Short mmCIF file of C-alpha atoms and ligand atoms in Angstrom, two decimals:
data_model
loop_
_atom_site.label_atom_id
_atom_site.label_comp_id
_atom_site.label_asym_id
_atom_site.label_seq_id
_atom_site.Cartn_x
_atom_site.Cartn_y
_atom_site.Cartn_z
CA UNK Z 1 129.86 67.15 35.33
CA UNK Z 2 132.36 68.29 37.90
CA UNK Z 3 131.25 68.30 41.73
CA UNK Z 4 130.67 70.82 43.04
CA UNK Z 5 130.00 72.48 46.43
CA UNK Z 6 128.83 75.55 47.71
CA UNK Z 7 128.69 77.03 51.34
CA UNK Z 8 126.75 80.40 51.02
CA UNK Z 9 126.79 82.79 54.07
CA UNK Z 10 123.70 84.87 53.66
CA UNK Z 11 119.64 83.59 52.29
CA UNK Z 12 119.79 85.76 49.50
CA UNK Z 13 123.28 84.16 48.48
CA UNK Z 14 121.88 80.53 49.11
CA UNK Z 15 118.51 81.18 46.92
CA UNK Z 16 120.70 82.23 43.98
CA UNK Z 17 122.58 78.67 44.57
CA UNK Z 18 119.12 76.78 44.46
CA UNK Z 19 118.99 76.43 40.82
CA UNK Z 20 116.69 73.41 40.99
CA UNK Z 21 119.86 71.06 40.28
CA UNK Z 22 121.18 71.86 43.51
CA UNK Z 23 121.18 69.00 46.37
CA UNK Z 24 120.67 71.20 49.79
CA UNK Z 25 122.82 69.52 52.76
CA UNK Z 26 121.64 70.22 56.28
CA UNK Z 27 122.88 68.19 58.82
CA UNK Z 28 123.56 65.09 56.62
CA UNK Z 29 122.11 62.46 58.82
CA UNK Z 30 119.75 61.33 56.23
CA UNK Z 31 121.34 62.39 53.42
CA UNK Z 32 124.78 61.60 53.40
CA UNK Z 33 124.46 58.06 54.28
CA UNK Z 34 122.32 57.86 50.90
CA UNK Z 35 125.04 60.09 49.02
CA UNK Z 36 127.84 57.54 50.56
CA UNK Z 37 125.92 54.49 48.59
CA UNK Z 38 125.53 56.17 45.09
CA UNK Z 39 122.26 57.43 45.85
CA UNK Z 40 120.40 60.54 44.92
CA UNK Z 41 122.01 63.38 43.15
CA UNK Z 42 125.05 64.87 44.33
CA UNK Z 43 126.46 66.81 41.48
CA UNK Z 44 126.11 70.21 42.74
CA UNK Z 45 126.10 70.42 46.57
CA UNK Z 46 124.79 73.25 48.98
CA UNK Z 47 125.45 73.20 52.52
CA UNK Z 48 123.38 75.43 55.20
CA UNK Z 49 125.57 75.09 57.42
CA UNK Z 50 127.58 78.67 57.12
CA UNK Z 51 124.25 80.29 57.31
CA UNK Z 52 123.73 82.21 60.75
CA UNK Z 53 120.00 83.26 59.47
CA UNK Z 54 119.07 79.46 59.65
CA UNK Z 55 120.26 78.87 63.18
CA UNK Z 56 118.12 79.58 66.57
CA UNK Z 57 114.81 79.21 68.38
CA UNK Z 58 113.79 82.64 69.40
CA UNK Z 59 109.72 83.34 70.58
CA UNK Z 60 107.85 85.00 67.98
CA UNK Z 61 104.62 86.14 69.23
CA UNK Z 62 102.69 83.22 70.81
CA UNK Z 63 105.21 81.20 68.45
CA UNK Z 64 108.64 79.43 68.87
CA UNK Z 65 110.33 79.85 65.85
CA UNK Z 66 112.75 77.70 65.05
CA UNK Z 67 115.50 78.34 62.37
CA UNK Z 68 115.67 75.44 59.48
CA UNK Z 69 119.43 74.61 61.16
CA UNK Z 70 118.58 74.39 64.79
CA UNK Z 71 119.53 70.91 65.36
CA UNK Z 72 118.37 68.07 67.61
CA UNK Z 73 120.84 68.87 70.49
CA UNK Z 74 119.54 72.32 70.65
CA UNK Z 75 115.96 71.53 70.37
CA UNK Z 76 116.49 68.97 73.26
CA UNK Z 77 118.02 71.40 76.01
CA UNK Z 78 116.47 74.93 75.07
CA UNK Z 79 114.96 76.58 77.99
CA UNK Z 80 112.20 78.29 75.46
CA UNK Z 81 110.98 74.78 74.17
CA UNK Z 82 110.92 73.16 77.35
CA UNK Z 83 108.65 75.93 78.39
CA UNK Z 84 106.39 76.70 75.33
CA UNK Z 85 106.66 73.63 73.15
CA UNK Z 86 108.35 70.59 75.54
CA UNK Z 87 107.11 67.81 73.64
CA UNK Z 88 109.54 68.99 70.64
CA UNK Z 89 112.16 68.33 73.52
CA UNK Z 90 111.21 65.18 74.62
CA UNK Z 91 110.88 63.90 71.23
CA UNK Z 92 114.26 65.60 69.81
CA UNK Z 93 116.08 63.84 72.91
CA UNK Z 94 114.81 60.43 71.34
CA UNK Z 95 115.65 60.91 68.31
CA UNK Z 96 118.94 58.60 67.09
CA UNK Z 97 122.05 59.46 69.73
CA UNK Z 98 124.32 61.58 70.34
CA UNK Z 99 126.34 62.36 67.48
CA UNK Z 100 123.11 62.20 64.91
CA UNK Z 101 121.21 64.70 67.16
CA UNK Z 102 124.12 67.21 67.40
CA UNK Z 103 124.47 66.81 63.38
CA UNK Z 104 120.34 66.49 62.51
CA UNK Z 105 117.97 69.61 61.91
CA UNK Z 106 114.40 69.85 62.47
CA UNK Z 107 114.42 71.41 59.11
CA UNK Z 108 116.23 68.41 57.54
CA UNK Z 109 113.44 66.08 59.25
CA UNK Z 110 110.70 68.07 58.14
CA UNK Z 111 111.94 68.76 54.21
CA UNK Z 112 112.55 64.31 54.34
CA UNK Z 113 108.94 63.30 55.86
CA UNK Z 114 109.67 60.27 56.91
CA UNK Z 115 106.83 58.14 58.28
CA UNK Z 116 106.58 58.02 62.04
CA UNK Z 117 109.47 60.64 62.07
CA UNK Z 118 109.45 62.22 65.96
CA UNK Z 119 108.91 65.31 64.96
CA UNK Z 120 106.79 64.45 61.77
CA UNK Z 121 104.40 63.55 64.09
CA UNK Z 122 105.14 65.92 67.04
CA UNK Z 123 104.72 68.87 64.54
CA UNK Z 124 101.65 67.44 63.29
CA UNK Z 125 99.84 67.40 66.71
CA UNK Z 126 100.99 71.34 67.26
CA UNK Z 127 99.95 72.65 64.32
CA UNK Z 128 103.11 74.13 63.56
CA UNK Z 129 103.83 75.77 60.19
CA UNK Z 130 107.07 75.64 57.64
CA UNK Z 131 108.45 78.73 56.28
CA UNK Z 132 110.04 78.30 52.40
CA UNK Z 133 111.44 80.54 50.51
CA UNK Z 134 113.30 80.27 46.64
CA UNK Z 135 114.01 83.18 44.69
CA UNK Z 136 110.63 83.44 43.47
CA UNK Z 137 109.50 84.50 46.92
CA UNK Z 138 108.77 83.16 50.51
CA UNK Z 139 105.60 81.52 51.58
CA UNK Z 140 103.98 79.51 54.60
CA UNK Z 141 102.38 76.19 54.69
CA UNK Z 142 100.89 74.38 57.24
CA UNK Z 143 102.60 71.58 58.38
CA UNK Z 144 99.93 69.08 58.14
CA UNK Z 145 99.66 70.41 54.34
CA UNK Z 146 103.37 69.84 53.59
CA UNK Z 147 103.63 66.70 54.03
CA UNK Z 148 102.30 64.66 51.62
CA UNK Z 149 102.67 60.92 51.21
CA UNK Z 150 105.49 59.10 52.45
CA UNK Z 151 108.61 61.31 52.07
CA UNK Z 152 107.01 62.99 49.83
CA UNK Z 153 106.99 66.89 50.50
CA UNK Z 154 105.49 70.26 49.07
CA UNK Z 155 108.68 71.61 48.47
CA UNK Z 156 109.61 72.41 44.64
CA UNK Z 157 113.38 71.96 44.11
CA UNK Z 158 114.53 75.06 44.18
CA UNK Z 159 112.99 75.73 48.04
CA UNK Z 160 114.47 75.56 51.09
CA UNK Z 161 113.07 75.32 54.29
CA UNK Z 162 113.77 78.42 56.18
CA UNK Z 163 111.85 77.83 59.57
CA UNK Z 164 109.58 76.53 61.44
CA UNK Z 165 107.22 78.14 63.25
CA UNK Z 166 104.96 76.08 66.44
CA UNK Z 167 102.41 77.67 68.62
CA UNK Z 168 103.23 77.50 72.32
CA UNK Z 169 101.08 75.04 74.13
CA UNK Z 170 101.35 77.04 77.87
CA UNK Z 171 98.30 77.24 79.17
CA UNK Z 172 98.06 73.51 77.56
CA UNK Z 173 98.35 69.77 78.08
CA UNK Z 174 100.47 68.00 76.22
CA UNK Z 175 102.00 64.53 75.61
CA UNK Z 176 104.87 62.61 73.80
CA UNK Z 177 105.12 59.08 73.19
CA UNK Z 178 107.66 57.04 70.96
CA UNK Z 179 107.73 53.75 70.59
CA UNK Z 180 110.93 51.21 68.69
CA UNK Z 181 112.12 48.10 68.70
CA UNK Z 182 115.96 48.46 67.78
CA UNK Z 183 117.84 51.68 69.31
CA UNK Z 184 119.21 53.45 66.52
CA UNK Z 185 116.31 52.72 64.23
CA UNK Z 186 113.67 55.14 63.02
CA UNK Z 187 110.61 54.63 65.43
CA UNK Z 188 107.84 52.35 64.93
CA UNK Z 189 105.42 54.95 65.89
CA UNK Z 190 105.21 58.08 67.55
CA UNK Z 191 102.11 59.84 69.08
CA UNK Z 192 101.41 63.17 70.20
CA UNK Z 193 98.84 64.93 71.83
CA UNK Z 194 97.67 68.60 71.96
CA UNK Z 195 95.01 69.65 74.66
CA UNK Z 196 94.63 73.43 74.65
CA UNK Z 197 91.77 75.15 76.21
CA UNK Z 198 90.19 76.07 72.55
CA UNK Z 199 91.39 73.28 70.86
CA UNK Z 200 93.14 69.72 70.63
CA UNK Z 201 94.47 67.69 68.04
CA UNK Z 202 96.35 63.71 68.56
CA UNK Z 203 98.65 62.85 65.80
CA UNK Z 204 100.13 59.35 65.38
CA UNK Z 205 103.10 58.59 62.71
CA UNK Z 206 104.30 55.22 61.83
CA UNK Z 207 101.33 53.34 60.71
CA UNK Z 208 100.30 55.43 57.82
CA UNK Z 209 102.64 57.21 55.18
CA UNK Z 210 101.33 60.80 57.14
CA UNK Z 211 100.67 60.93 60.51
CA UNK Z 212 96.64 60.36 61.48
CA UNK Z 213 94.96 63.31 62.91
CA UNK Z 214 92.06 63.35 65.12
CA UNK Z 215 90.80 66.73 65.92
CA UNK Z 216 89.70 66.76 69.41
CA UNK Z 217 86.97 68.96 71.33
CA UNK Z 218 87.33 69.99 75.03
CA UNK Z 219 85.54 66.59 76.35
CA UNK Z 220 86.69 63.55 73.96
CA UNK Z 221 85.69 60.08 74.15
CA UNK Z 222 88.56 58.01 73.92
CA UNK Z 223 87.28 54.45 72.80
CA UNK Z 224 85.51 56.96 70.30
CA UNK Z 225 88.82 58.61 69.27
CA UNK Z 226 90.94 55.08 69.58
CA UNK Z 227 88.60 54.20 66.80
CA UNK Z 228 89.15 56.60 65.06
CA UNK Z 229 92.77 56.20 64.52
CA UNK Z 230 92.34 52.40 64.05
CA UNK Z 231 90.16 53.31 60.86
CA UNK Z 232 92.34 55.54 59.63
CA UNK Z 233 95.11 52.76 59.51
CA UNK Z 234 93.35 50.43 57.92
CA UNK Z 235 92.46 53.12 55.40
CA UNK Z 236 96.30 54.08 54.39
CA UNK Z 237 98.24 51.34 55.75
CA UNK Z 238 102.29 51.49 55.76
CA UNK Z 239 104.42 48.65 56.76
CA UNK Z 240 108.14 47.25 56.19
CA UNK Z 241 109.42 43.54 56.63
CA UNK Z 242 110.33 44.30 60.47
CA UNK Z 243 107.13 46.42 61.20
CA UNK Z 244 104.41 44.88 59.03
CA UNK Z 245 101.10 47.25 58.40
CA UNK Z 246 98.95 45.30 60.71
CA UNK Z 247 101.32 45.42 63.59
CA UNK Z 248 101.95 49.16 62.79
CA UNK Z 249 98.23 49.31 63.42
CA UNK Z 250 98.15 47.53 66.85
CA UNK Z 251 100.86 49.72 68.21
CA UNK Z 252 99.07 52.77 66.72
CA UNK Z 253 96.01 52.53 68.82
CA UNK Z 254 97.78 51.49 71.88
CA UNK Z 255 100.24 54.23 71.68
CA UNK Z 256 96.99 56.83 71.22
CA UNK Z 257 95.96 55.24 73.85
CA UNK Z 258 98.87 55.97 76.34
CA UNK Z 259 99.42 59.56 74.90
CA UNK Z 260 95.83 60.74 75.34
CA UNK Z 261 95.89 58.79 79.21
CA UNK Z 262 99.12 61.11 79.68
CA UNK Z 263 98.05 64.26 78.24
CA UNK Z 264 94.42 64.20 80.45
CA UNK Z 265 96.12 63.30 83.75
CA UNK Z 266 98.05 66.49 83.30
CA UNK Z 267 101.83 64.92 83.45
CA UNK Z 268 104.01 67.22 82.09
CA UNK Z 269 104.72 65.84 78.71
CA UNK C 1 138.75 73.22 46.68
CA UNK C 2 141.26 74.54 49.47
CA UNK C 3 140.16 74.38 53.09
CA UNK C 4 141.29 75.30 56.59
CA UNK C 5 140.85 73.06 59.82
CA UNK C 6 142.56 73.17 63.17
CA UNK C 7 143.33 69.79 63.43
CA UNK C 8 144.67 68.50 67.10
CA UNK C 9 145.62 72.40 67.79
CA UNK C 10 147.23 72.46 64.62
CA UNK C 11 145.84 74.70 61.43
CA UNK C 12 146.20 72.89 58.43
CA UNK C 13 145.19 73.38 54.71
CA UNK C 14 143.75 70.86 52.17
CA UNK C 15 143.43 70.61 48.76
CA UNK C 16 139.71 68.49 49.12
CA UNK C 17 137.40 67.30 46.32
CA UNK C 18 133.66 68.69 47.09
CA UNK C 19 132.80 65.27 48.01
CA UNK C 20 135.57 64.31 50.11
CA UNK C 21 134.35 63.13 53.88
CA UNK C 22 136.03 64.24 56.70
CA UNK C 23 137.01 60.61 57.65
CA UNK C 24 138.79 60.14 54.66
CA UNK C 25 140.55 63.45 55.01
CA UNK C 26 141.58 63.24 58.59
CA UNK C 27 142.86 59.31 57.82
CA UNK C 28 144.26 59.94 54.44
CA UNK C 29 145.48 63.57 54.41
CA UNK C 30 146.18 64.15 58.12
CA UNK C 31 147.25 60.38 58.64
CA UNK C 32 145.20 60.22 61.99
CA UNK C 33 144.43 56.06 61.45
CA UNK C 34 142.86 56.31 64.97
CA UNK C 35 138.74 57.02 64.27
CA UNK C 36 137.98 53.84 61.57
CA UNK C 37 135.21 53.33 59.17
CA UNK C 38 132.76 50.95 59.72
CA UNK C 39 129.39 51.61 57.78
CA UNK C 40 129.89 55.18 56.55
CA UNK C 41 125.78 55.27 57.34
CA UNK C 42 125.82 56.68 60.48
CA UNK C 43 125.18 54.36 62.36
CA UNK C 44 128.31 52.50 64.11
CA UNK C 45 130.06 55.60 65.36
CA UNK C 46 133.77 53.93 64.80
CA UNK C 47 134.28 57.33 63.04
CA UNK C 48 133.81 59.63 65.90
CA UNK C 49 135.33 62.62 66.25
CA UNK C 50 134.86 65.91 67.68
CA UNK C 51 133.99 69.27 65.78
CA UNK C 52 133.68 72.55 67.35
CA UNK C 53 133.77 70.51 70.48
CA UNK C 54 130.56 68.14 69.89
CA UNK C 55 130.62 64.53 68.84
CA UNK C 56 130.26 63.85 64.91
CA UNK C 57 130.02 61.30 62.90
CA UNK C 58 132.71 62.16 60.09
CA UNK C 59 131.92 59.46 57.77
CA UNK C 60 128.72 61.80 57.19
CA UNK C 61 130.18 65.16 57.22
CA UNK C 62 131.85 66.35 53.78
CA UNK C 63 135.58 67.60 54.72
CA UNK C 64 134.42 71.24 52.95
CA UNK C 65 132.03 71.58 55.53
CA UNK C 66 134.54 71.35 58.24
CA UNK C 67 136.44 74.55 56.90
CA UNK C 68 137.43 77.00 59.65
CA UNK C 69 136.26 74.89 62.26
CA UNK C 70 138.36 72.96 65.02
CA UNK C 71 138.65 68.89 64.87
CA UNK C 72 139.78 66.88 68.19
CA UNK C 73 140.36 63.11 67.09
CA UNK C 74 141.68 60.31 69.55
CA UNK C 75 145.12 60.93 69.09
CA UNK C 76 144.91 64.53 70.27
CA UNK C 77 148.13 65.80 72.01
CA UNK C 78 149.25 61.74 72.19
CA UNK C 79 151.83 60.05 70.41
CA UNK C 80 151.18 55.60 70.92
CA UNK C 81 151.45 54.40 72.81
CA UNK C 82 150.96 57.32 75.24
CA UNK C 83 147.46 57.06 76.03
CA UNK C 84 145.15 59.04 78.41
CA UNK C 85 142.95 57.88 81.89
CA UNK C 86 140.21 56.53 79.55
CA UNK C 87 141.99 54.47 77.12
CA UNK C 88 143.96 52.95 79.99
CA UNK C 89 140.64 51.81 81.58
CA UNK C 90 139.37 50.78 78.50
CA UNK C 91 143.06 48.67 78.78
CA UNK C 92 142.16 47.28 82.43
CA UNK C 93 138.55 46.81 81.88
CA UNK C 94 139.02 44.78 78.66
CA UNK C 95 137.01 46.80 77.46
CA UNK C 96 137.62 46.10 74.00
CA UNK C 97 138.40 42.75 71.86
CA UNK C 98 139.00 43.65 68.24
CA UNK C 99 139.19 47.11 69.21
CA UNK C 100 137.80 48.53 66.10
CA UNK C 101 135.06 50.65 67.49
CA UNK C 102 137.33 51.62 70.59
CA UNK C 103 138.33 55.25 69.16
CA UNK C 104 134.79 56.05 68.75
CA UNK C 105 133.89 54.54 72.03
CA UNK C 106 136.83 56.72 73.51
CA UNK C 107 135.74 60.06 71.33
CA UNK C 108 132.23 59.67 73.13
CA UNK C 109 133.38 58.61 76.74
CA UNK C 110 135.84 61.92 76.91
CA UNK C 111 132.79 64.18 75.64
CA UNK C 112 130.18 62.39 78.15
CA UNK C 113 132.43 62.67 80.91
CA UNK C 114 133.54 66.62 80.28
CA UNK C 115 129.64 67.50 80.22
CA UNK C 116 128.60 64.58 83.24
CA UNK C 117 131.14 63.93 85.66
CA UNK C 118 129.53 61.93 87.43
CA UNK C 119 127.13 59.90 85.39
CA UNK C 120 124.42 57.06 86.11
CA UNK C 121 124.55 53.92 84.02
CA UNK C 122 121.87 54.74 82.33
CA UNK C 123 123.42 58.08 81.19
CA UNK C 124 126.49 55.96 80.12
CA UNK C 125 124.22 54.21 78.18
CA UNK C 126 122.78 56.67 76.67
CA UNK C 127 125.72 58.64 75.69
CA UNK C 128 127.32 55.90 74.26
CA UNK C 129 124.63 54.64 72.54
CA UNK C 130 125.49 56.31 68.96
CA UNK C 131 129.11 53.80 68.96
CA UNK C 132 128.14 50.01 68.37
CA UNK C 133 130.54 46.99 69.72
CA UNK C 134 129.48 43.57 68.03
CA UNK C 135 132.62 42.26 70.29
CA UNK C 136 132.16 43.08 73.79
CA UNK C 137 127.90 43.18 74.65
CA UNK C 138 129.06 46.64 76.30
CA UNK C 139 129.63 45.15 80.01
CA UNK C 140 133.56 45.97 80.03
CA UNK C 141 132.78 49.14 78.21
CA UNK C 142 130.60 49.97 80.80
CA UNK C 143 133.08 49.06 83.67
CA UNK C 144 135.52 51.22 82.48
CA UNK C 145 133.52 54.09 82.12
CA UNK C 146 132.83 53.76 85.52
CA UNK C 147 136.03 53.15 86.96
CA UNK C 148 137.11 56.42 85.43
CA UNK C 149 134.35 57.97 85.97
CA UNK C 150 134.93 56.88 90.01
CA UNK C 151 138.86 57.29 90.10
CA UNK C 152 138.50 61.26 88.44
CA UNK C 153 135.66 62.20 91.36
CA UNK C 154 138.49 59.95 94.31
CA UNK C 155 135.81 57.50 94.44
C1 LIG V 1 121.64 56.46 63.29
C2 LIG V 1 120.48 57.36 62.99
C3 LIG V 1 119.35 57.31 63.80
C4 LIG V 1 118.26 58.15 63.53
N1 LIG V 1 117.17 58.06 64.34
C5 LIG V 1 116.10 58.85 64.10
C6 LIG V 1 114.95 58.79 64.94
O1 LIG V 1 114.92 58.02 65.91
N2 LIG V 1 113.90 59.60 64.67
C7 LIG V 1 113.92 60.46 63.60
O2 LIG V 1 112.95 61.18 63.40
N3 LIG V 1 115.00 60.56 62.81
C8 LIG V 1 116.07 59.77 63.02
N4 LIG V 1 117.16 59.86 62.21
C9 LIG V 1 117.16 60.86 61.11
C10 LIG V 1 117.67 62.19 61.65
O3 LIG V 1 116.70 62.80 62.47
C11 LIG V 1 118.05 63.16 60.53
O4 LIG V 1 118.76 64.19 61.15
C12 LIG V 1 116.93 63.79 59.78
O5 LIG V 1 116.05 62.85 59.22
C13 LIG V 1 117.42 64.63 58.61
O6 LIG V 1 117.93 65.84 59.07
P1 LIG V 1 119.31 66.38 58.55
O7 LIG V 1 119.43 67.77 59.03
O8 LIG V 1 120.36 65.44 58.92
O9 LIG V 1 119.04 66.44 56.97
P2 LIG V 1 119.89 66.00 55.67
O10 LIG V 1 120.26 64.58 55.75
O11 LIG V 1 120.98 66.99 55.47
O12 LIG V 1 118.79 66.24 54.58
C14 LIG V 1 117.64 65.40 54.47
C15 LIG V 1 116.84 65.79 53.23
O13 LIG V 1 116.18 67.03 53.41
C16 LIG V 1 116.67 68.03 52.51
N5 LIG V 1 116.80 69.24 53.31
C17 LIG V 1 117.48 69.36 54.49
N6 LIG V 1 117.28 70.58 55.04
C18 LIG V 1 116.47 71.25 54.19
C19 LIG V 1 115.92 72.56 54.22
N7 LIG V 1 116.15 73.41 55.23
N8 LIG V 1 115.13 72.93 53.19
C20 LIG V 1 114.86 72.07 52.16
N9 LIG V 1 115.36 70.82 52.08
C21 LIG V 1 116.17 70.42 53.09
C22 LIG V 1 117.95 67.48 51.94
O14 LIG V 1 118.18 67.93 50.63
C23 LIG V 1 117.69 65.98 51.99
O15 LIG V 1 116.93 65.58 50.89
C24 LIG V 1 118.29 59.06 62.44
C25 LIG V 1 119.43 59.12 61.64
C26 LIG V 1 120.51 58.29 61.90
C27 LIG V 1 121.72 58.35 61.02
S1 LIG V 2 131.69 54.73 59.74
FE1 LIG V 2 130.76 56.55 60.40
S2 LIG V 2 129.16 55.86 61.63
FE2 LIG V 2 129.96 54.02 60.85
S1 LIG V 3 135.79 45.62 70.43
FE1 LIG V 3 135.27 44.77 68.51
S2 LIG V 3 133.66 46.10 67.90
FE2 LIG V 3 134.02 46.75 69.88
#
């Protein structure tokens, strides 16, 4: 079969292209580098990038929505996220450097699911949601729902990811933590924690193939919660030859540890 | 599949297969030898260039998807061996040995300078930190930057 690629201006032009054989290019940064080796499908190719629909971060209620295209750059240095959701800043200004974060899309990070992913994690901890739509309609999902093992994601192949959609934490205290060993590598873990005045959630990515949640009330015990998170590592562990599962583990509670210290002593993120 | 780029302030048109990258197209097509390929993974940067006036890294951008859009690569405006303040500190700095990831380093070092003037090492760092040397462990690099950096503020 012939390559082939498409660039479709408008949503209702890209659903008809997502025929389930279609291969949906965002920013690339995962992708492409896979596509490069002989990897994946690439017969039929369609890029999001001439979409306007799928760019911008715009409030939506007590939401930040953020179009499927808004890319690392733009998540980093938006005055809307640094006010309602700055975690998603501080963790897209980790993320790779500076040509992969003015390339890479939240949406792209979010359809892959990589383990320990910043904003895997990040989104985790907010209790954001994902917007998908195909042409047999448009529904919502909870991000903590979508993803599903490691890099695996409720997404059918003929769904994109349209947006995503995170609850402003003003009014809130919040913290960010990453933690690698080799710049330009994915992180070993991330952490992330969420203290509103009704509710609070920690999220830590890296040592299990989905982030560990601990829901957390107003007053939380944190050798309580530490433990917590410990268990739940041991439960699902997730480990490569430079990261092995127990060490994973180690750095998970620690980095709990430090994001939890942060988010109660009320620094900024 | 036919596409249209401003390339170095000049519009050109390509004939380019769907899976074409935009390295490949701006070496091969354009003959602009100046950004290399290293790892076409994303990771080394020696195939910097600029799109729509941000750093890329073309070995993972598909020439379609640069259509309509404007490319700036290191030879921009420059015939060799006419070279601009940067590449001549990079000269005076030694701030390259096998010079293969010096386009890229260059690419970066004009953006991070046109957004930060007047940048801390650590922001050098950090904007350079998507081009990899294995030659010079950065500390020429870094002097360069610098000098530039110092000589365009008449430091
Ligand atoms: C050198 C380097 C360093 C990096 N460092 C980090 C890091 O520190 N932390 C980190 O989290 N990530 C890191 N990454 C990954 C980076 O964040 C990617 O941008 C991201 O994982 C994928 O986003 P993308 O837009 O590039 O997606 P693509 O590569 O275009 O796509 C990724 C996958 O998602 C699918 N997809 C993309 N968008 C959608 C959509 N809207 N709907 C449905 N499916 C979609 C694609 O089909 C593909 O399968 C790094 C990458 C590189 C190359
Ligand atoms: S060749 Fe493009 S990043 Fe290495
Ligand atoms: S000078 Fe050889 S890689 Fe940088």
């Amino acid at each position: 079969m012939p390559a082939s690629f498409a660039a479709p201006r408008t949503l209702p032009e890209l659903l008809t292209e997502l025929d389930g054989e279609a291969t949906i290019l965002a920013g690339g940064m995962t992708i492409m580098p896979l596509l490069n080796r002989g990897i994946g499908r690439a017969g039929k190719i369609v890029s999001l990038s001439g979409i306007p629909a799928l760019r911008g971060i715009a409030r939506s209620g007590d939401s930040v929505r953020f179009g499927a295209m808004a890319t690392h750059s733009e998540i980093a240095s938006d005055p809307i996220v640094a006010e309602h959701v700055p975690i998603l800043a501080t963790a897209a200004a980790g993320i790779g450097d500076v040509q992969v974060r003015n390339r890479g899309t939240i949406g792209g990070v979010a359809a892959y699911g990589n383990a320990g992913a910043d904003y895997v994690t990040a989104l985790t901890a907010l209790g954001a949601r994902v917007v998908v739509a195909s042409r047999r309609g448009s529904r919502e999902v909870a991000f903590d729902r979508f993803v599903l093992g490691l890099r695996r994601t409720d997404l059918a192949r003929d769904e994109v990811i349209v947006a995503v959609e995170v609850p402003s934490t003003s009014g809130g205290r919040t913290a960010f933590e990453r933690y690698f060993r080799v710049q330009g590598a994915a992180p070993t873990i991330t952490a992330a924690a969420v203290l509103m005045p009704d509710r609070g959630r920690l999220a830590v990515g890296g040592a299990t193939p989905t982030p560990v949640i601990v829901e957390l009330g107003r007053e939380f015990d944190l050798a309580a919660t530490l433990d917590a998170v410990d268990e739940a590592c041991a439960g699902r562990p997730f480990g490569d030859a430079h990261n092995p599962a127990p060490y994973r583990r180690a750095m998970a509670r620690n980095f709990a540890a430090r994001v939890l210290r942060h988010a109660r002593e009320e620094q900024p993120c | 599949m036919l596409i249209s780029v401003e390339v170095n302030g000049e519009v050109v048109t390509w004939d380019v297969d769907p899976r074409e990258t935009l390295i490949d197209a701006i070496r091969e097509r354009a003959r602009l030898t100046g950004a290399h390929v290293g790892c076409r993974s994303a990771s080394c940067g020696a195939c910097t260039l600029s799109l729509d006036g941000l750093t890329v890294k073309s070995c993972c951008l598909l020439a379609a998807e640069a259509d309509g859009r404007t490319i700036r690569t290191v030879e921009d405006g420059r015939t060799p061996p006419e070279v601009d303040d940067i590449q001549e500190a990079f000269i005076a700095a030694q701030g390259m040995q096998c010079g293969y990831c010096t386009p890229g380093m260059v690419m970066s070092v004009r953006h991070l300078l046109a957004q930060n003037p007047d940048p801390s090492d650590d922001e050098i760092r950090r904007g350079l930190a998507g081009n990899l040397c294995r030659c010079t462990g950065y500390v020429n690099i870094l002097k360069a930057v610098r000098a530039v950096r110092d000589a365009r503020l008449g430091r």
